[in-house]
PDB file of C-alpha atoms in Angstrom:
ATOM      1  CA  GLN H   1      96.262  82.964 136.931  1.00 88.00           C
ATOM      2  CA  VAL H   2      99.059  85.282 135.847  1.00 94.00           C
ATOM      3  CA  GLN H   3     102.184  86.296 137.725  1.00 96.00           C
ATOM      4  CA  LEU H   4     104.578  89.150 137.079  1.00 97.00           C
ATOM      5  CA  VAL H   5     108.002  88.732 138.679  1.00 96.00           C
ATOM      6  CA  GLU H   6     110.368  91.698 138.784  1.00 96.00           C
ATOM      7  CA  SER H   7     114.103  91.819 139.350  1.00 95.00           C
ATOM      8  CA  GLY H   8     116.970  94.265 139.163  1.00 95.00           C
ATOM      9  CA  GLY H   9     116.254  96.958 141.705  1.00 93.00           C
ATOM     10  CA  GLY H  10     118.815  98.191 144.192  1.00 97.00           C
ATOM     11  CA  LEU H  11     120.949 101.047 145.424  1.00 98.00           C
ATOM     12  CA  VAL H  12     122.999 103.119 143.002  1.00 98.00           C
ATOM     13  CA  GLN H  13     124.791 106.451 143.096  1.00 98.00           C
ATOM     14  CA  ALA H  14     123.518 109.400 141.140  1.00 98.00           C
ATOM     15  CA  GLY H  15     124.643 109.152 137.536  1.00 98.00           C
ATOM     16  CA  GLY H  16     124.682 105.376 137.640  1.00 98.00           C
ATOM     17  CA  SER H  17     122.582 102.798 135.824  1.00 98.00           C
ATOM     18  CA  LEU H  18     120.220  99.982 136.675  1.00 98.00           C
ATOM     19  CA  ARG H  19     118.257  97.534 134.587  1.00 98.00           C
ATOM     20  CA  LEU H  20     114.873  96.258 135.711  1.00 98.00           C
ATOM     21  CA  SER H  21     113.343  93.105 134.282  1.00 98.00           C
ATOM     22  CA  CYS H  22     109.885  91.599 134.540  1.00 98.00           C
ATOM     23  CA  ALA H  23     108.660  88.209 133.395  1.00 98.00           C
ATOM     24  CA  ALA H  24     104.997  87.338 132.982  1.00 97.00           C
ATOM     25  CA  SER H  25     103.838  83.745 133.296  1.00 96.00           C
ATOM     26  CA  GLY H  26     100.584  81.822 133.560  1.00 94.00           C
ATOM     27  CA  SER H  27      97.425  81.785 131.476  1.00 92.00           C
ATOM     28  CA  ILE H  28      98.394  84.330 128.825  1.00 92.00           C
ATOM     29  CA  PHE H  29      96.976  84.526 125.313  1.00 92.00           C
ATOM     30  CA  SER H  30      98.603  87.819 124.404  1.00 93.00           C
ATOM     31  CA  ILE H  31      99.975  90.860 126.175  1.00 95.00           C
ATOM     32  CA  LYS H  32      98.855  94.180 124.744  1.00 96.00           C
ATOM     33  CA  THR H  33     100.830  96.714 126.744  1.00 97.00           C
ATOM     34  CA  MET H  34     103.633  96.295 129.260  1.00 98.00           C
ATOM     35  CA  ALA H  35     104.718  99.140 131.445  1.00 98.00           C
ATOM     36  CA  TRP H  36     106.730 100.289 134.405  1.00 98.00           C
ATOM     37  CA  TYR H  37     105.080 102.487 136.997  1.00 98.00           C
ATOM     38  CA  ARG H  38     106.812 104.022 139.984  1.00 98.00           C
ATOM     39  CA  GLN H  39     105.736 105.348 143.330  1.00 98.00           C
ATOM     40  CA  ALA H  40     107.921 107.568 145.463  1.00 97.00           C
ATOM     41  CA  PRO H  41     107.241 108.010 149.198  1.00 92.00           C
ATOM     42  CA  GLY H  42     104.276 110.300 149.747  1.00 94.00           C
ATOM     43  CA  LYS H  43     103.488 110.526 146.040  1.00 96.00           C
ATOM     44  CA  GLN H  44     100.989 108.959 143.683  1.00 97.00           C
ATOM     45  CA  ARG H  45     101.970 106.095 141.444  1.00 97.00           C
ATOM     46  CA  GLU H  46     102.938 107.365 138.003  1.00 98.00           C
ATOM     47  CA  LEU H  47     103.640 105.818 134.644  1.00 98.00           C
ATOM     48  CA  ALA H  48     107.368 105.829 133.944  1.00 98.00           C
ATOM     49  CA  ALA H  49     107.416 104.017 130.604  1.00 98.00           C
ATOM     50  CA  ALA H  50     105.179 101.803 128.495  1.00 98.00           C
ATOM     51  CA  ILE H  51     105.503  99.704 125.367  1.00 98.00           C
ATOM     52  CA  THR H  52     102.877  98.149 123.124  1.00 97.00           C
ATOM     53  CA  SER H  53     103.050  94.755 121.466  1.00 95.00           C
ATOM     54  CA  ASP H  54     104.226  96.356 118.223  1.00 95.00           C
ATOM     55  CA  GLY H  55     106.968  98.327 119.959  1.00 96.00           C
ATOM     56  CA  ALA H  56     105.489 101.789 120.344  1.00 98.00           C
ATOM     57  CA  THR H  57     106.822 103.446 123.476  1.00 98.00           C
ATOM     58  CA  ASN H  58     105.770 106.212 125.811  1.00 98.00           C
ATOM     59  CA  TYR H  59     107.763 107.874 128.593  1.00 98.00           C
ATOM     60  CA  VAL H  60     107.021 110.384 131.305  1.00 97.00           C
ATOM     61  CA  ASP H  61     108.858 113.617 130.487  1.00 98.00           C
ATOM     62  CA  SER H  62     111.194 113.332 133.467  1.00 97.00           C
ATOM     63  CA  VAL H  63     112.824 110.120 132.196  1.00 98.00           C
ATOM     64  CA  LYS H  64     112.952 110.828 128.455  1.00 98.00           C
ATOM     65  CA  GLY H  65     116.463 110.413 127.090  1.00 98.00           C
ATOM     66  CA  ARG H  66     117.589 108.493 130.198  1.00 98.00           C
ATOM     67  CA  PHE H  67     115.301 105.439 130.384  1.00 98.00           C
ATOM     68  CA  SER H  68     114.655 102.880 127.661  1.00 98.00           C
ATOM     69  CA  ILE H  69     111.902 100.274 127.739  1.00 98.00           C
ATOM     70  CA  SER H  70     112.031  97.085 125.681  1.00 98.00           C
ATOM     71  CA  ARG H  71     110.161  93.799 125.531  1.00 98.00           C
ATOM     72  CA  ASP H  72     110.479  90.276 124.212  1.00 97.00           C
ATOM     73  CA  ASN H  73     107.058  89.176 123.020  1.00 96.00           C
ATOM     74  CA  ALA H  74     108.101  85.551 122.675  1.00 95.00           C
ATOM     75  CA  LYS H  75     109.240  85.390 126.293  1.00 96.00           C
ATOM     76  CA  ASN H  76     106.609  87.740 127.757  1.00 96.00           C
ATOM     77  CA  THR H  77     109.274  89.896 129.342  1.00 98.00           C
ATOM     78  CA  VAL H  78     109.802  93.627 129.635  1.00 98.00           C
ATOM     79  CA  SER H  79     112.904  95.496 130.704  1.00 98.00           C
ATOM     80  CA  LEU H  80     113.684  99.047 131.727  1.00 98.00           C
ATOM     81  CA  GLN H  81     117.210 100.338 131.230  1.00 98.00           C
ATOM     82  CA  MET H  82     117.731 103.324 133.496  1.00 98.00           C
ATOM     83  CA  ASN H  83     120.766 105.527 132.869  1.00 98.00           C
ATOM     84  CA  SER H  84     121.948 108.804 134.382  1.00 98.00           C
ATOM     85  CA  LEU H  85     119.870 108.082 137.456  1.00 98.00           C
ATOM     86  CA  LYS H  86     118.922 110.947 139.745  1.00 98.00           C
ATOM     87  CA  PRO H  87     117.879 110.957 143.407  1.00 97.00           C
ATOM     88  CA  GLU H  88     114.371 111.911 142.289  1.00 97.00           C
ATOM     89  CA  ASP H  89     114.141 108.557 140.480  1.00 98.00           C
ATOM     90  CA  THR H  90     114.067 106.871 143.883  1.00 98.00           C
ATOM     91  CA  ALA H  91     110.830 104.901 144.111  1.00 98.00           C
ATOM     92  CA  VAL H  92     109.279 101.477 144.129  1.00 98.00           C
ATOM     93  CA  TYR H  93     108.986 100.385 140.507  1.00 98.00           C
ATOM     94  CA  TYR H  94     106.062  98.184 139.490  1.00 98.00           C
ATOM     95  CA  CYS H  95     105.736  96.091 136.372  1.00 98.00           C
ATOM     96  CA  ASN H  96     102.306  96.191 134.725  1.00 98.00           C
ATOM     97  CA  ALA H  97     100.783  94.122 131.948  1.00 97.00           C
ATOM     98  CA  ALA H  98      97.457  94.506 130.161  1.00 96.00           C
ATOM     99  CA  LEU H  99      96.706  91.118 128.680  1.00 93.00           C
ATOM    100  CA  LEU H 100      94.194  88.691 127.286  1.00 89.00           C
ATOM    101  CA  GLY H 101      93.826  85.317 128.984  1.00 87.00           C
ATOM    102  CA  ALA H 102      91.954  83.943 125.985  1.00 86.00           C
ATOM    103  CA  ALA H 103      91.363  85.008 122.389  1.00 83.00           C
ATOM    104  CA  TRP H 104      87.887  86.434 123.034  1.00 86.00           C
ATOM    105  CA  GLY H 105      88.245  87.227 126.719  1.00 85.00           C
ATOM    106  CA  PRO H 106      88.372  90.598 128.450  1.00 90.00           C
ATOM    107  CA  LEU H 107      91.540  92.598 128.913  1.00 91.00           C
ATOM    108  CA  TYR H 108      92.979  92.181 132.405  1.00 94.00           C
ATOM    109  CA  ASP H 109      95.470  94.341 134.272  1.00 95.00           C
ATOM    110  CA  TYR H 110      98.193  92.640 136.320  1.00 97.00           C
ATOM    111  CA  TRP H 111     100.854  94.043 138.609  1.00 97.00           C
ATOM    112  CA  GLY H 112     104.162  92.835 139.944  1.00 97.00           C
ATOM    113  CA  GLN H 113     105.086  93.046 143.599  1.00 96.00           C
ATOM    114  CA  GLY H 114     107.374  96.042 143.110  1.00 97.00           C
ATOM    115  CA  THR H 115     111.123  96.494 143.320  1.00 97.00           C
ATOM    116  CA  GLN H 116     112.902  99.267 145.197  1.00 98.00           C
ATOM    117  CA  VAL H 117     115.215 101.616 143.340  1.00 98.00           C
ATOM    118  CA  THR H 118     117.226 103.982 145.500  1.00 98.00           C
ATOM    119  CA  VAL H 119     119.515 106.621 144.019  1.00 98.00           C
ATOM    120  CA  SER H 120     121.923 108.239 146.455  1.00 97.00           C
ATOM    121  CA  THR H 121     123.600 111.618 146.096  1.00 93.00           C
TER     122      THR H 121
END
């Protein structure tokens, strides 16, 4: 079994910064992609940022230049540095990992429990 545990959400004023962290633990052979998704009230969950095991990154257009995703492969952790936050960034942020439990096993998708980020005006 694999667990993803997130931390770092909270309330911040517009223009402020927050850092989200996520640690994966359990039966992990390797993690291919780690990502942060977010879901605002009444909206679909969307990919905010993703990073592969070799460091390639991808961001949704609305966060480019403001958010930065990073990971520590040795510790199975991923972080999201969020700067210049806007009220429209308010959402529940979910950590996601696509990983192998064994060398020749299938790729599984795991999710964290979510952490609330609220940006006030």
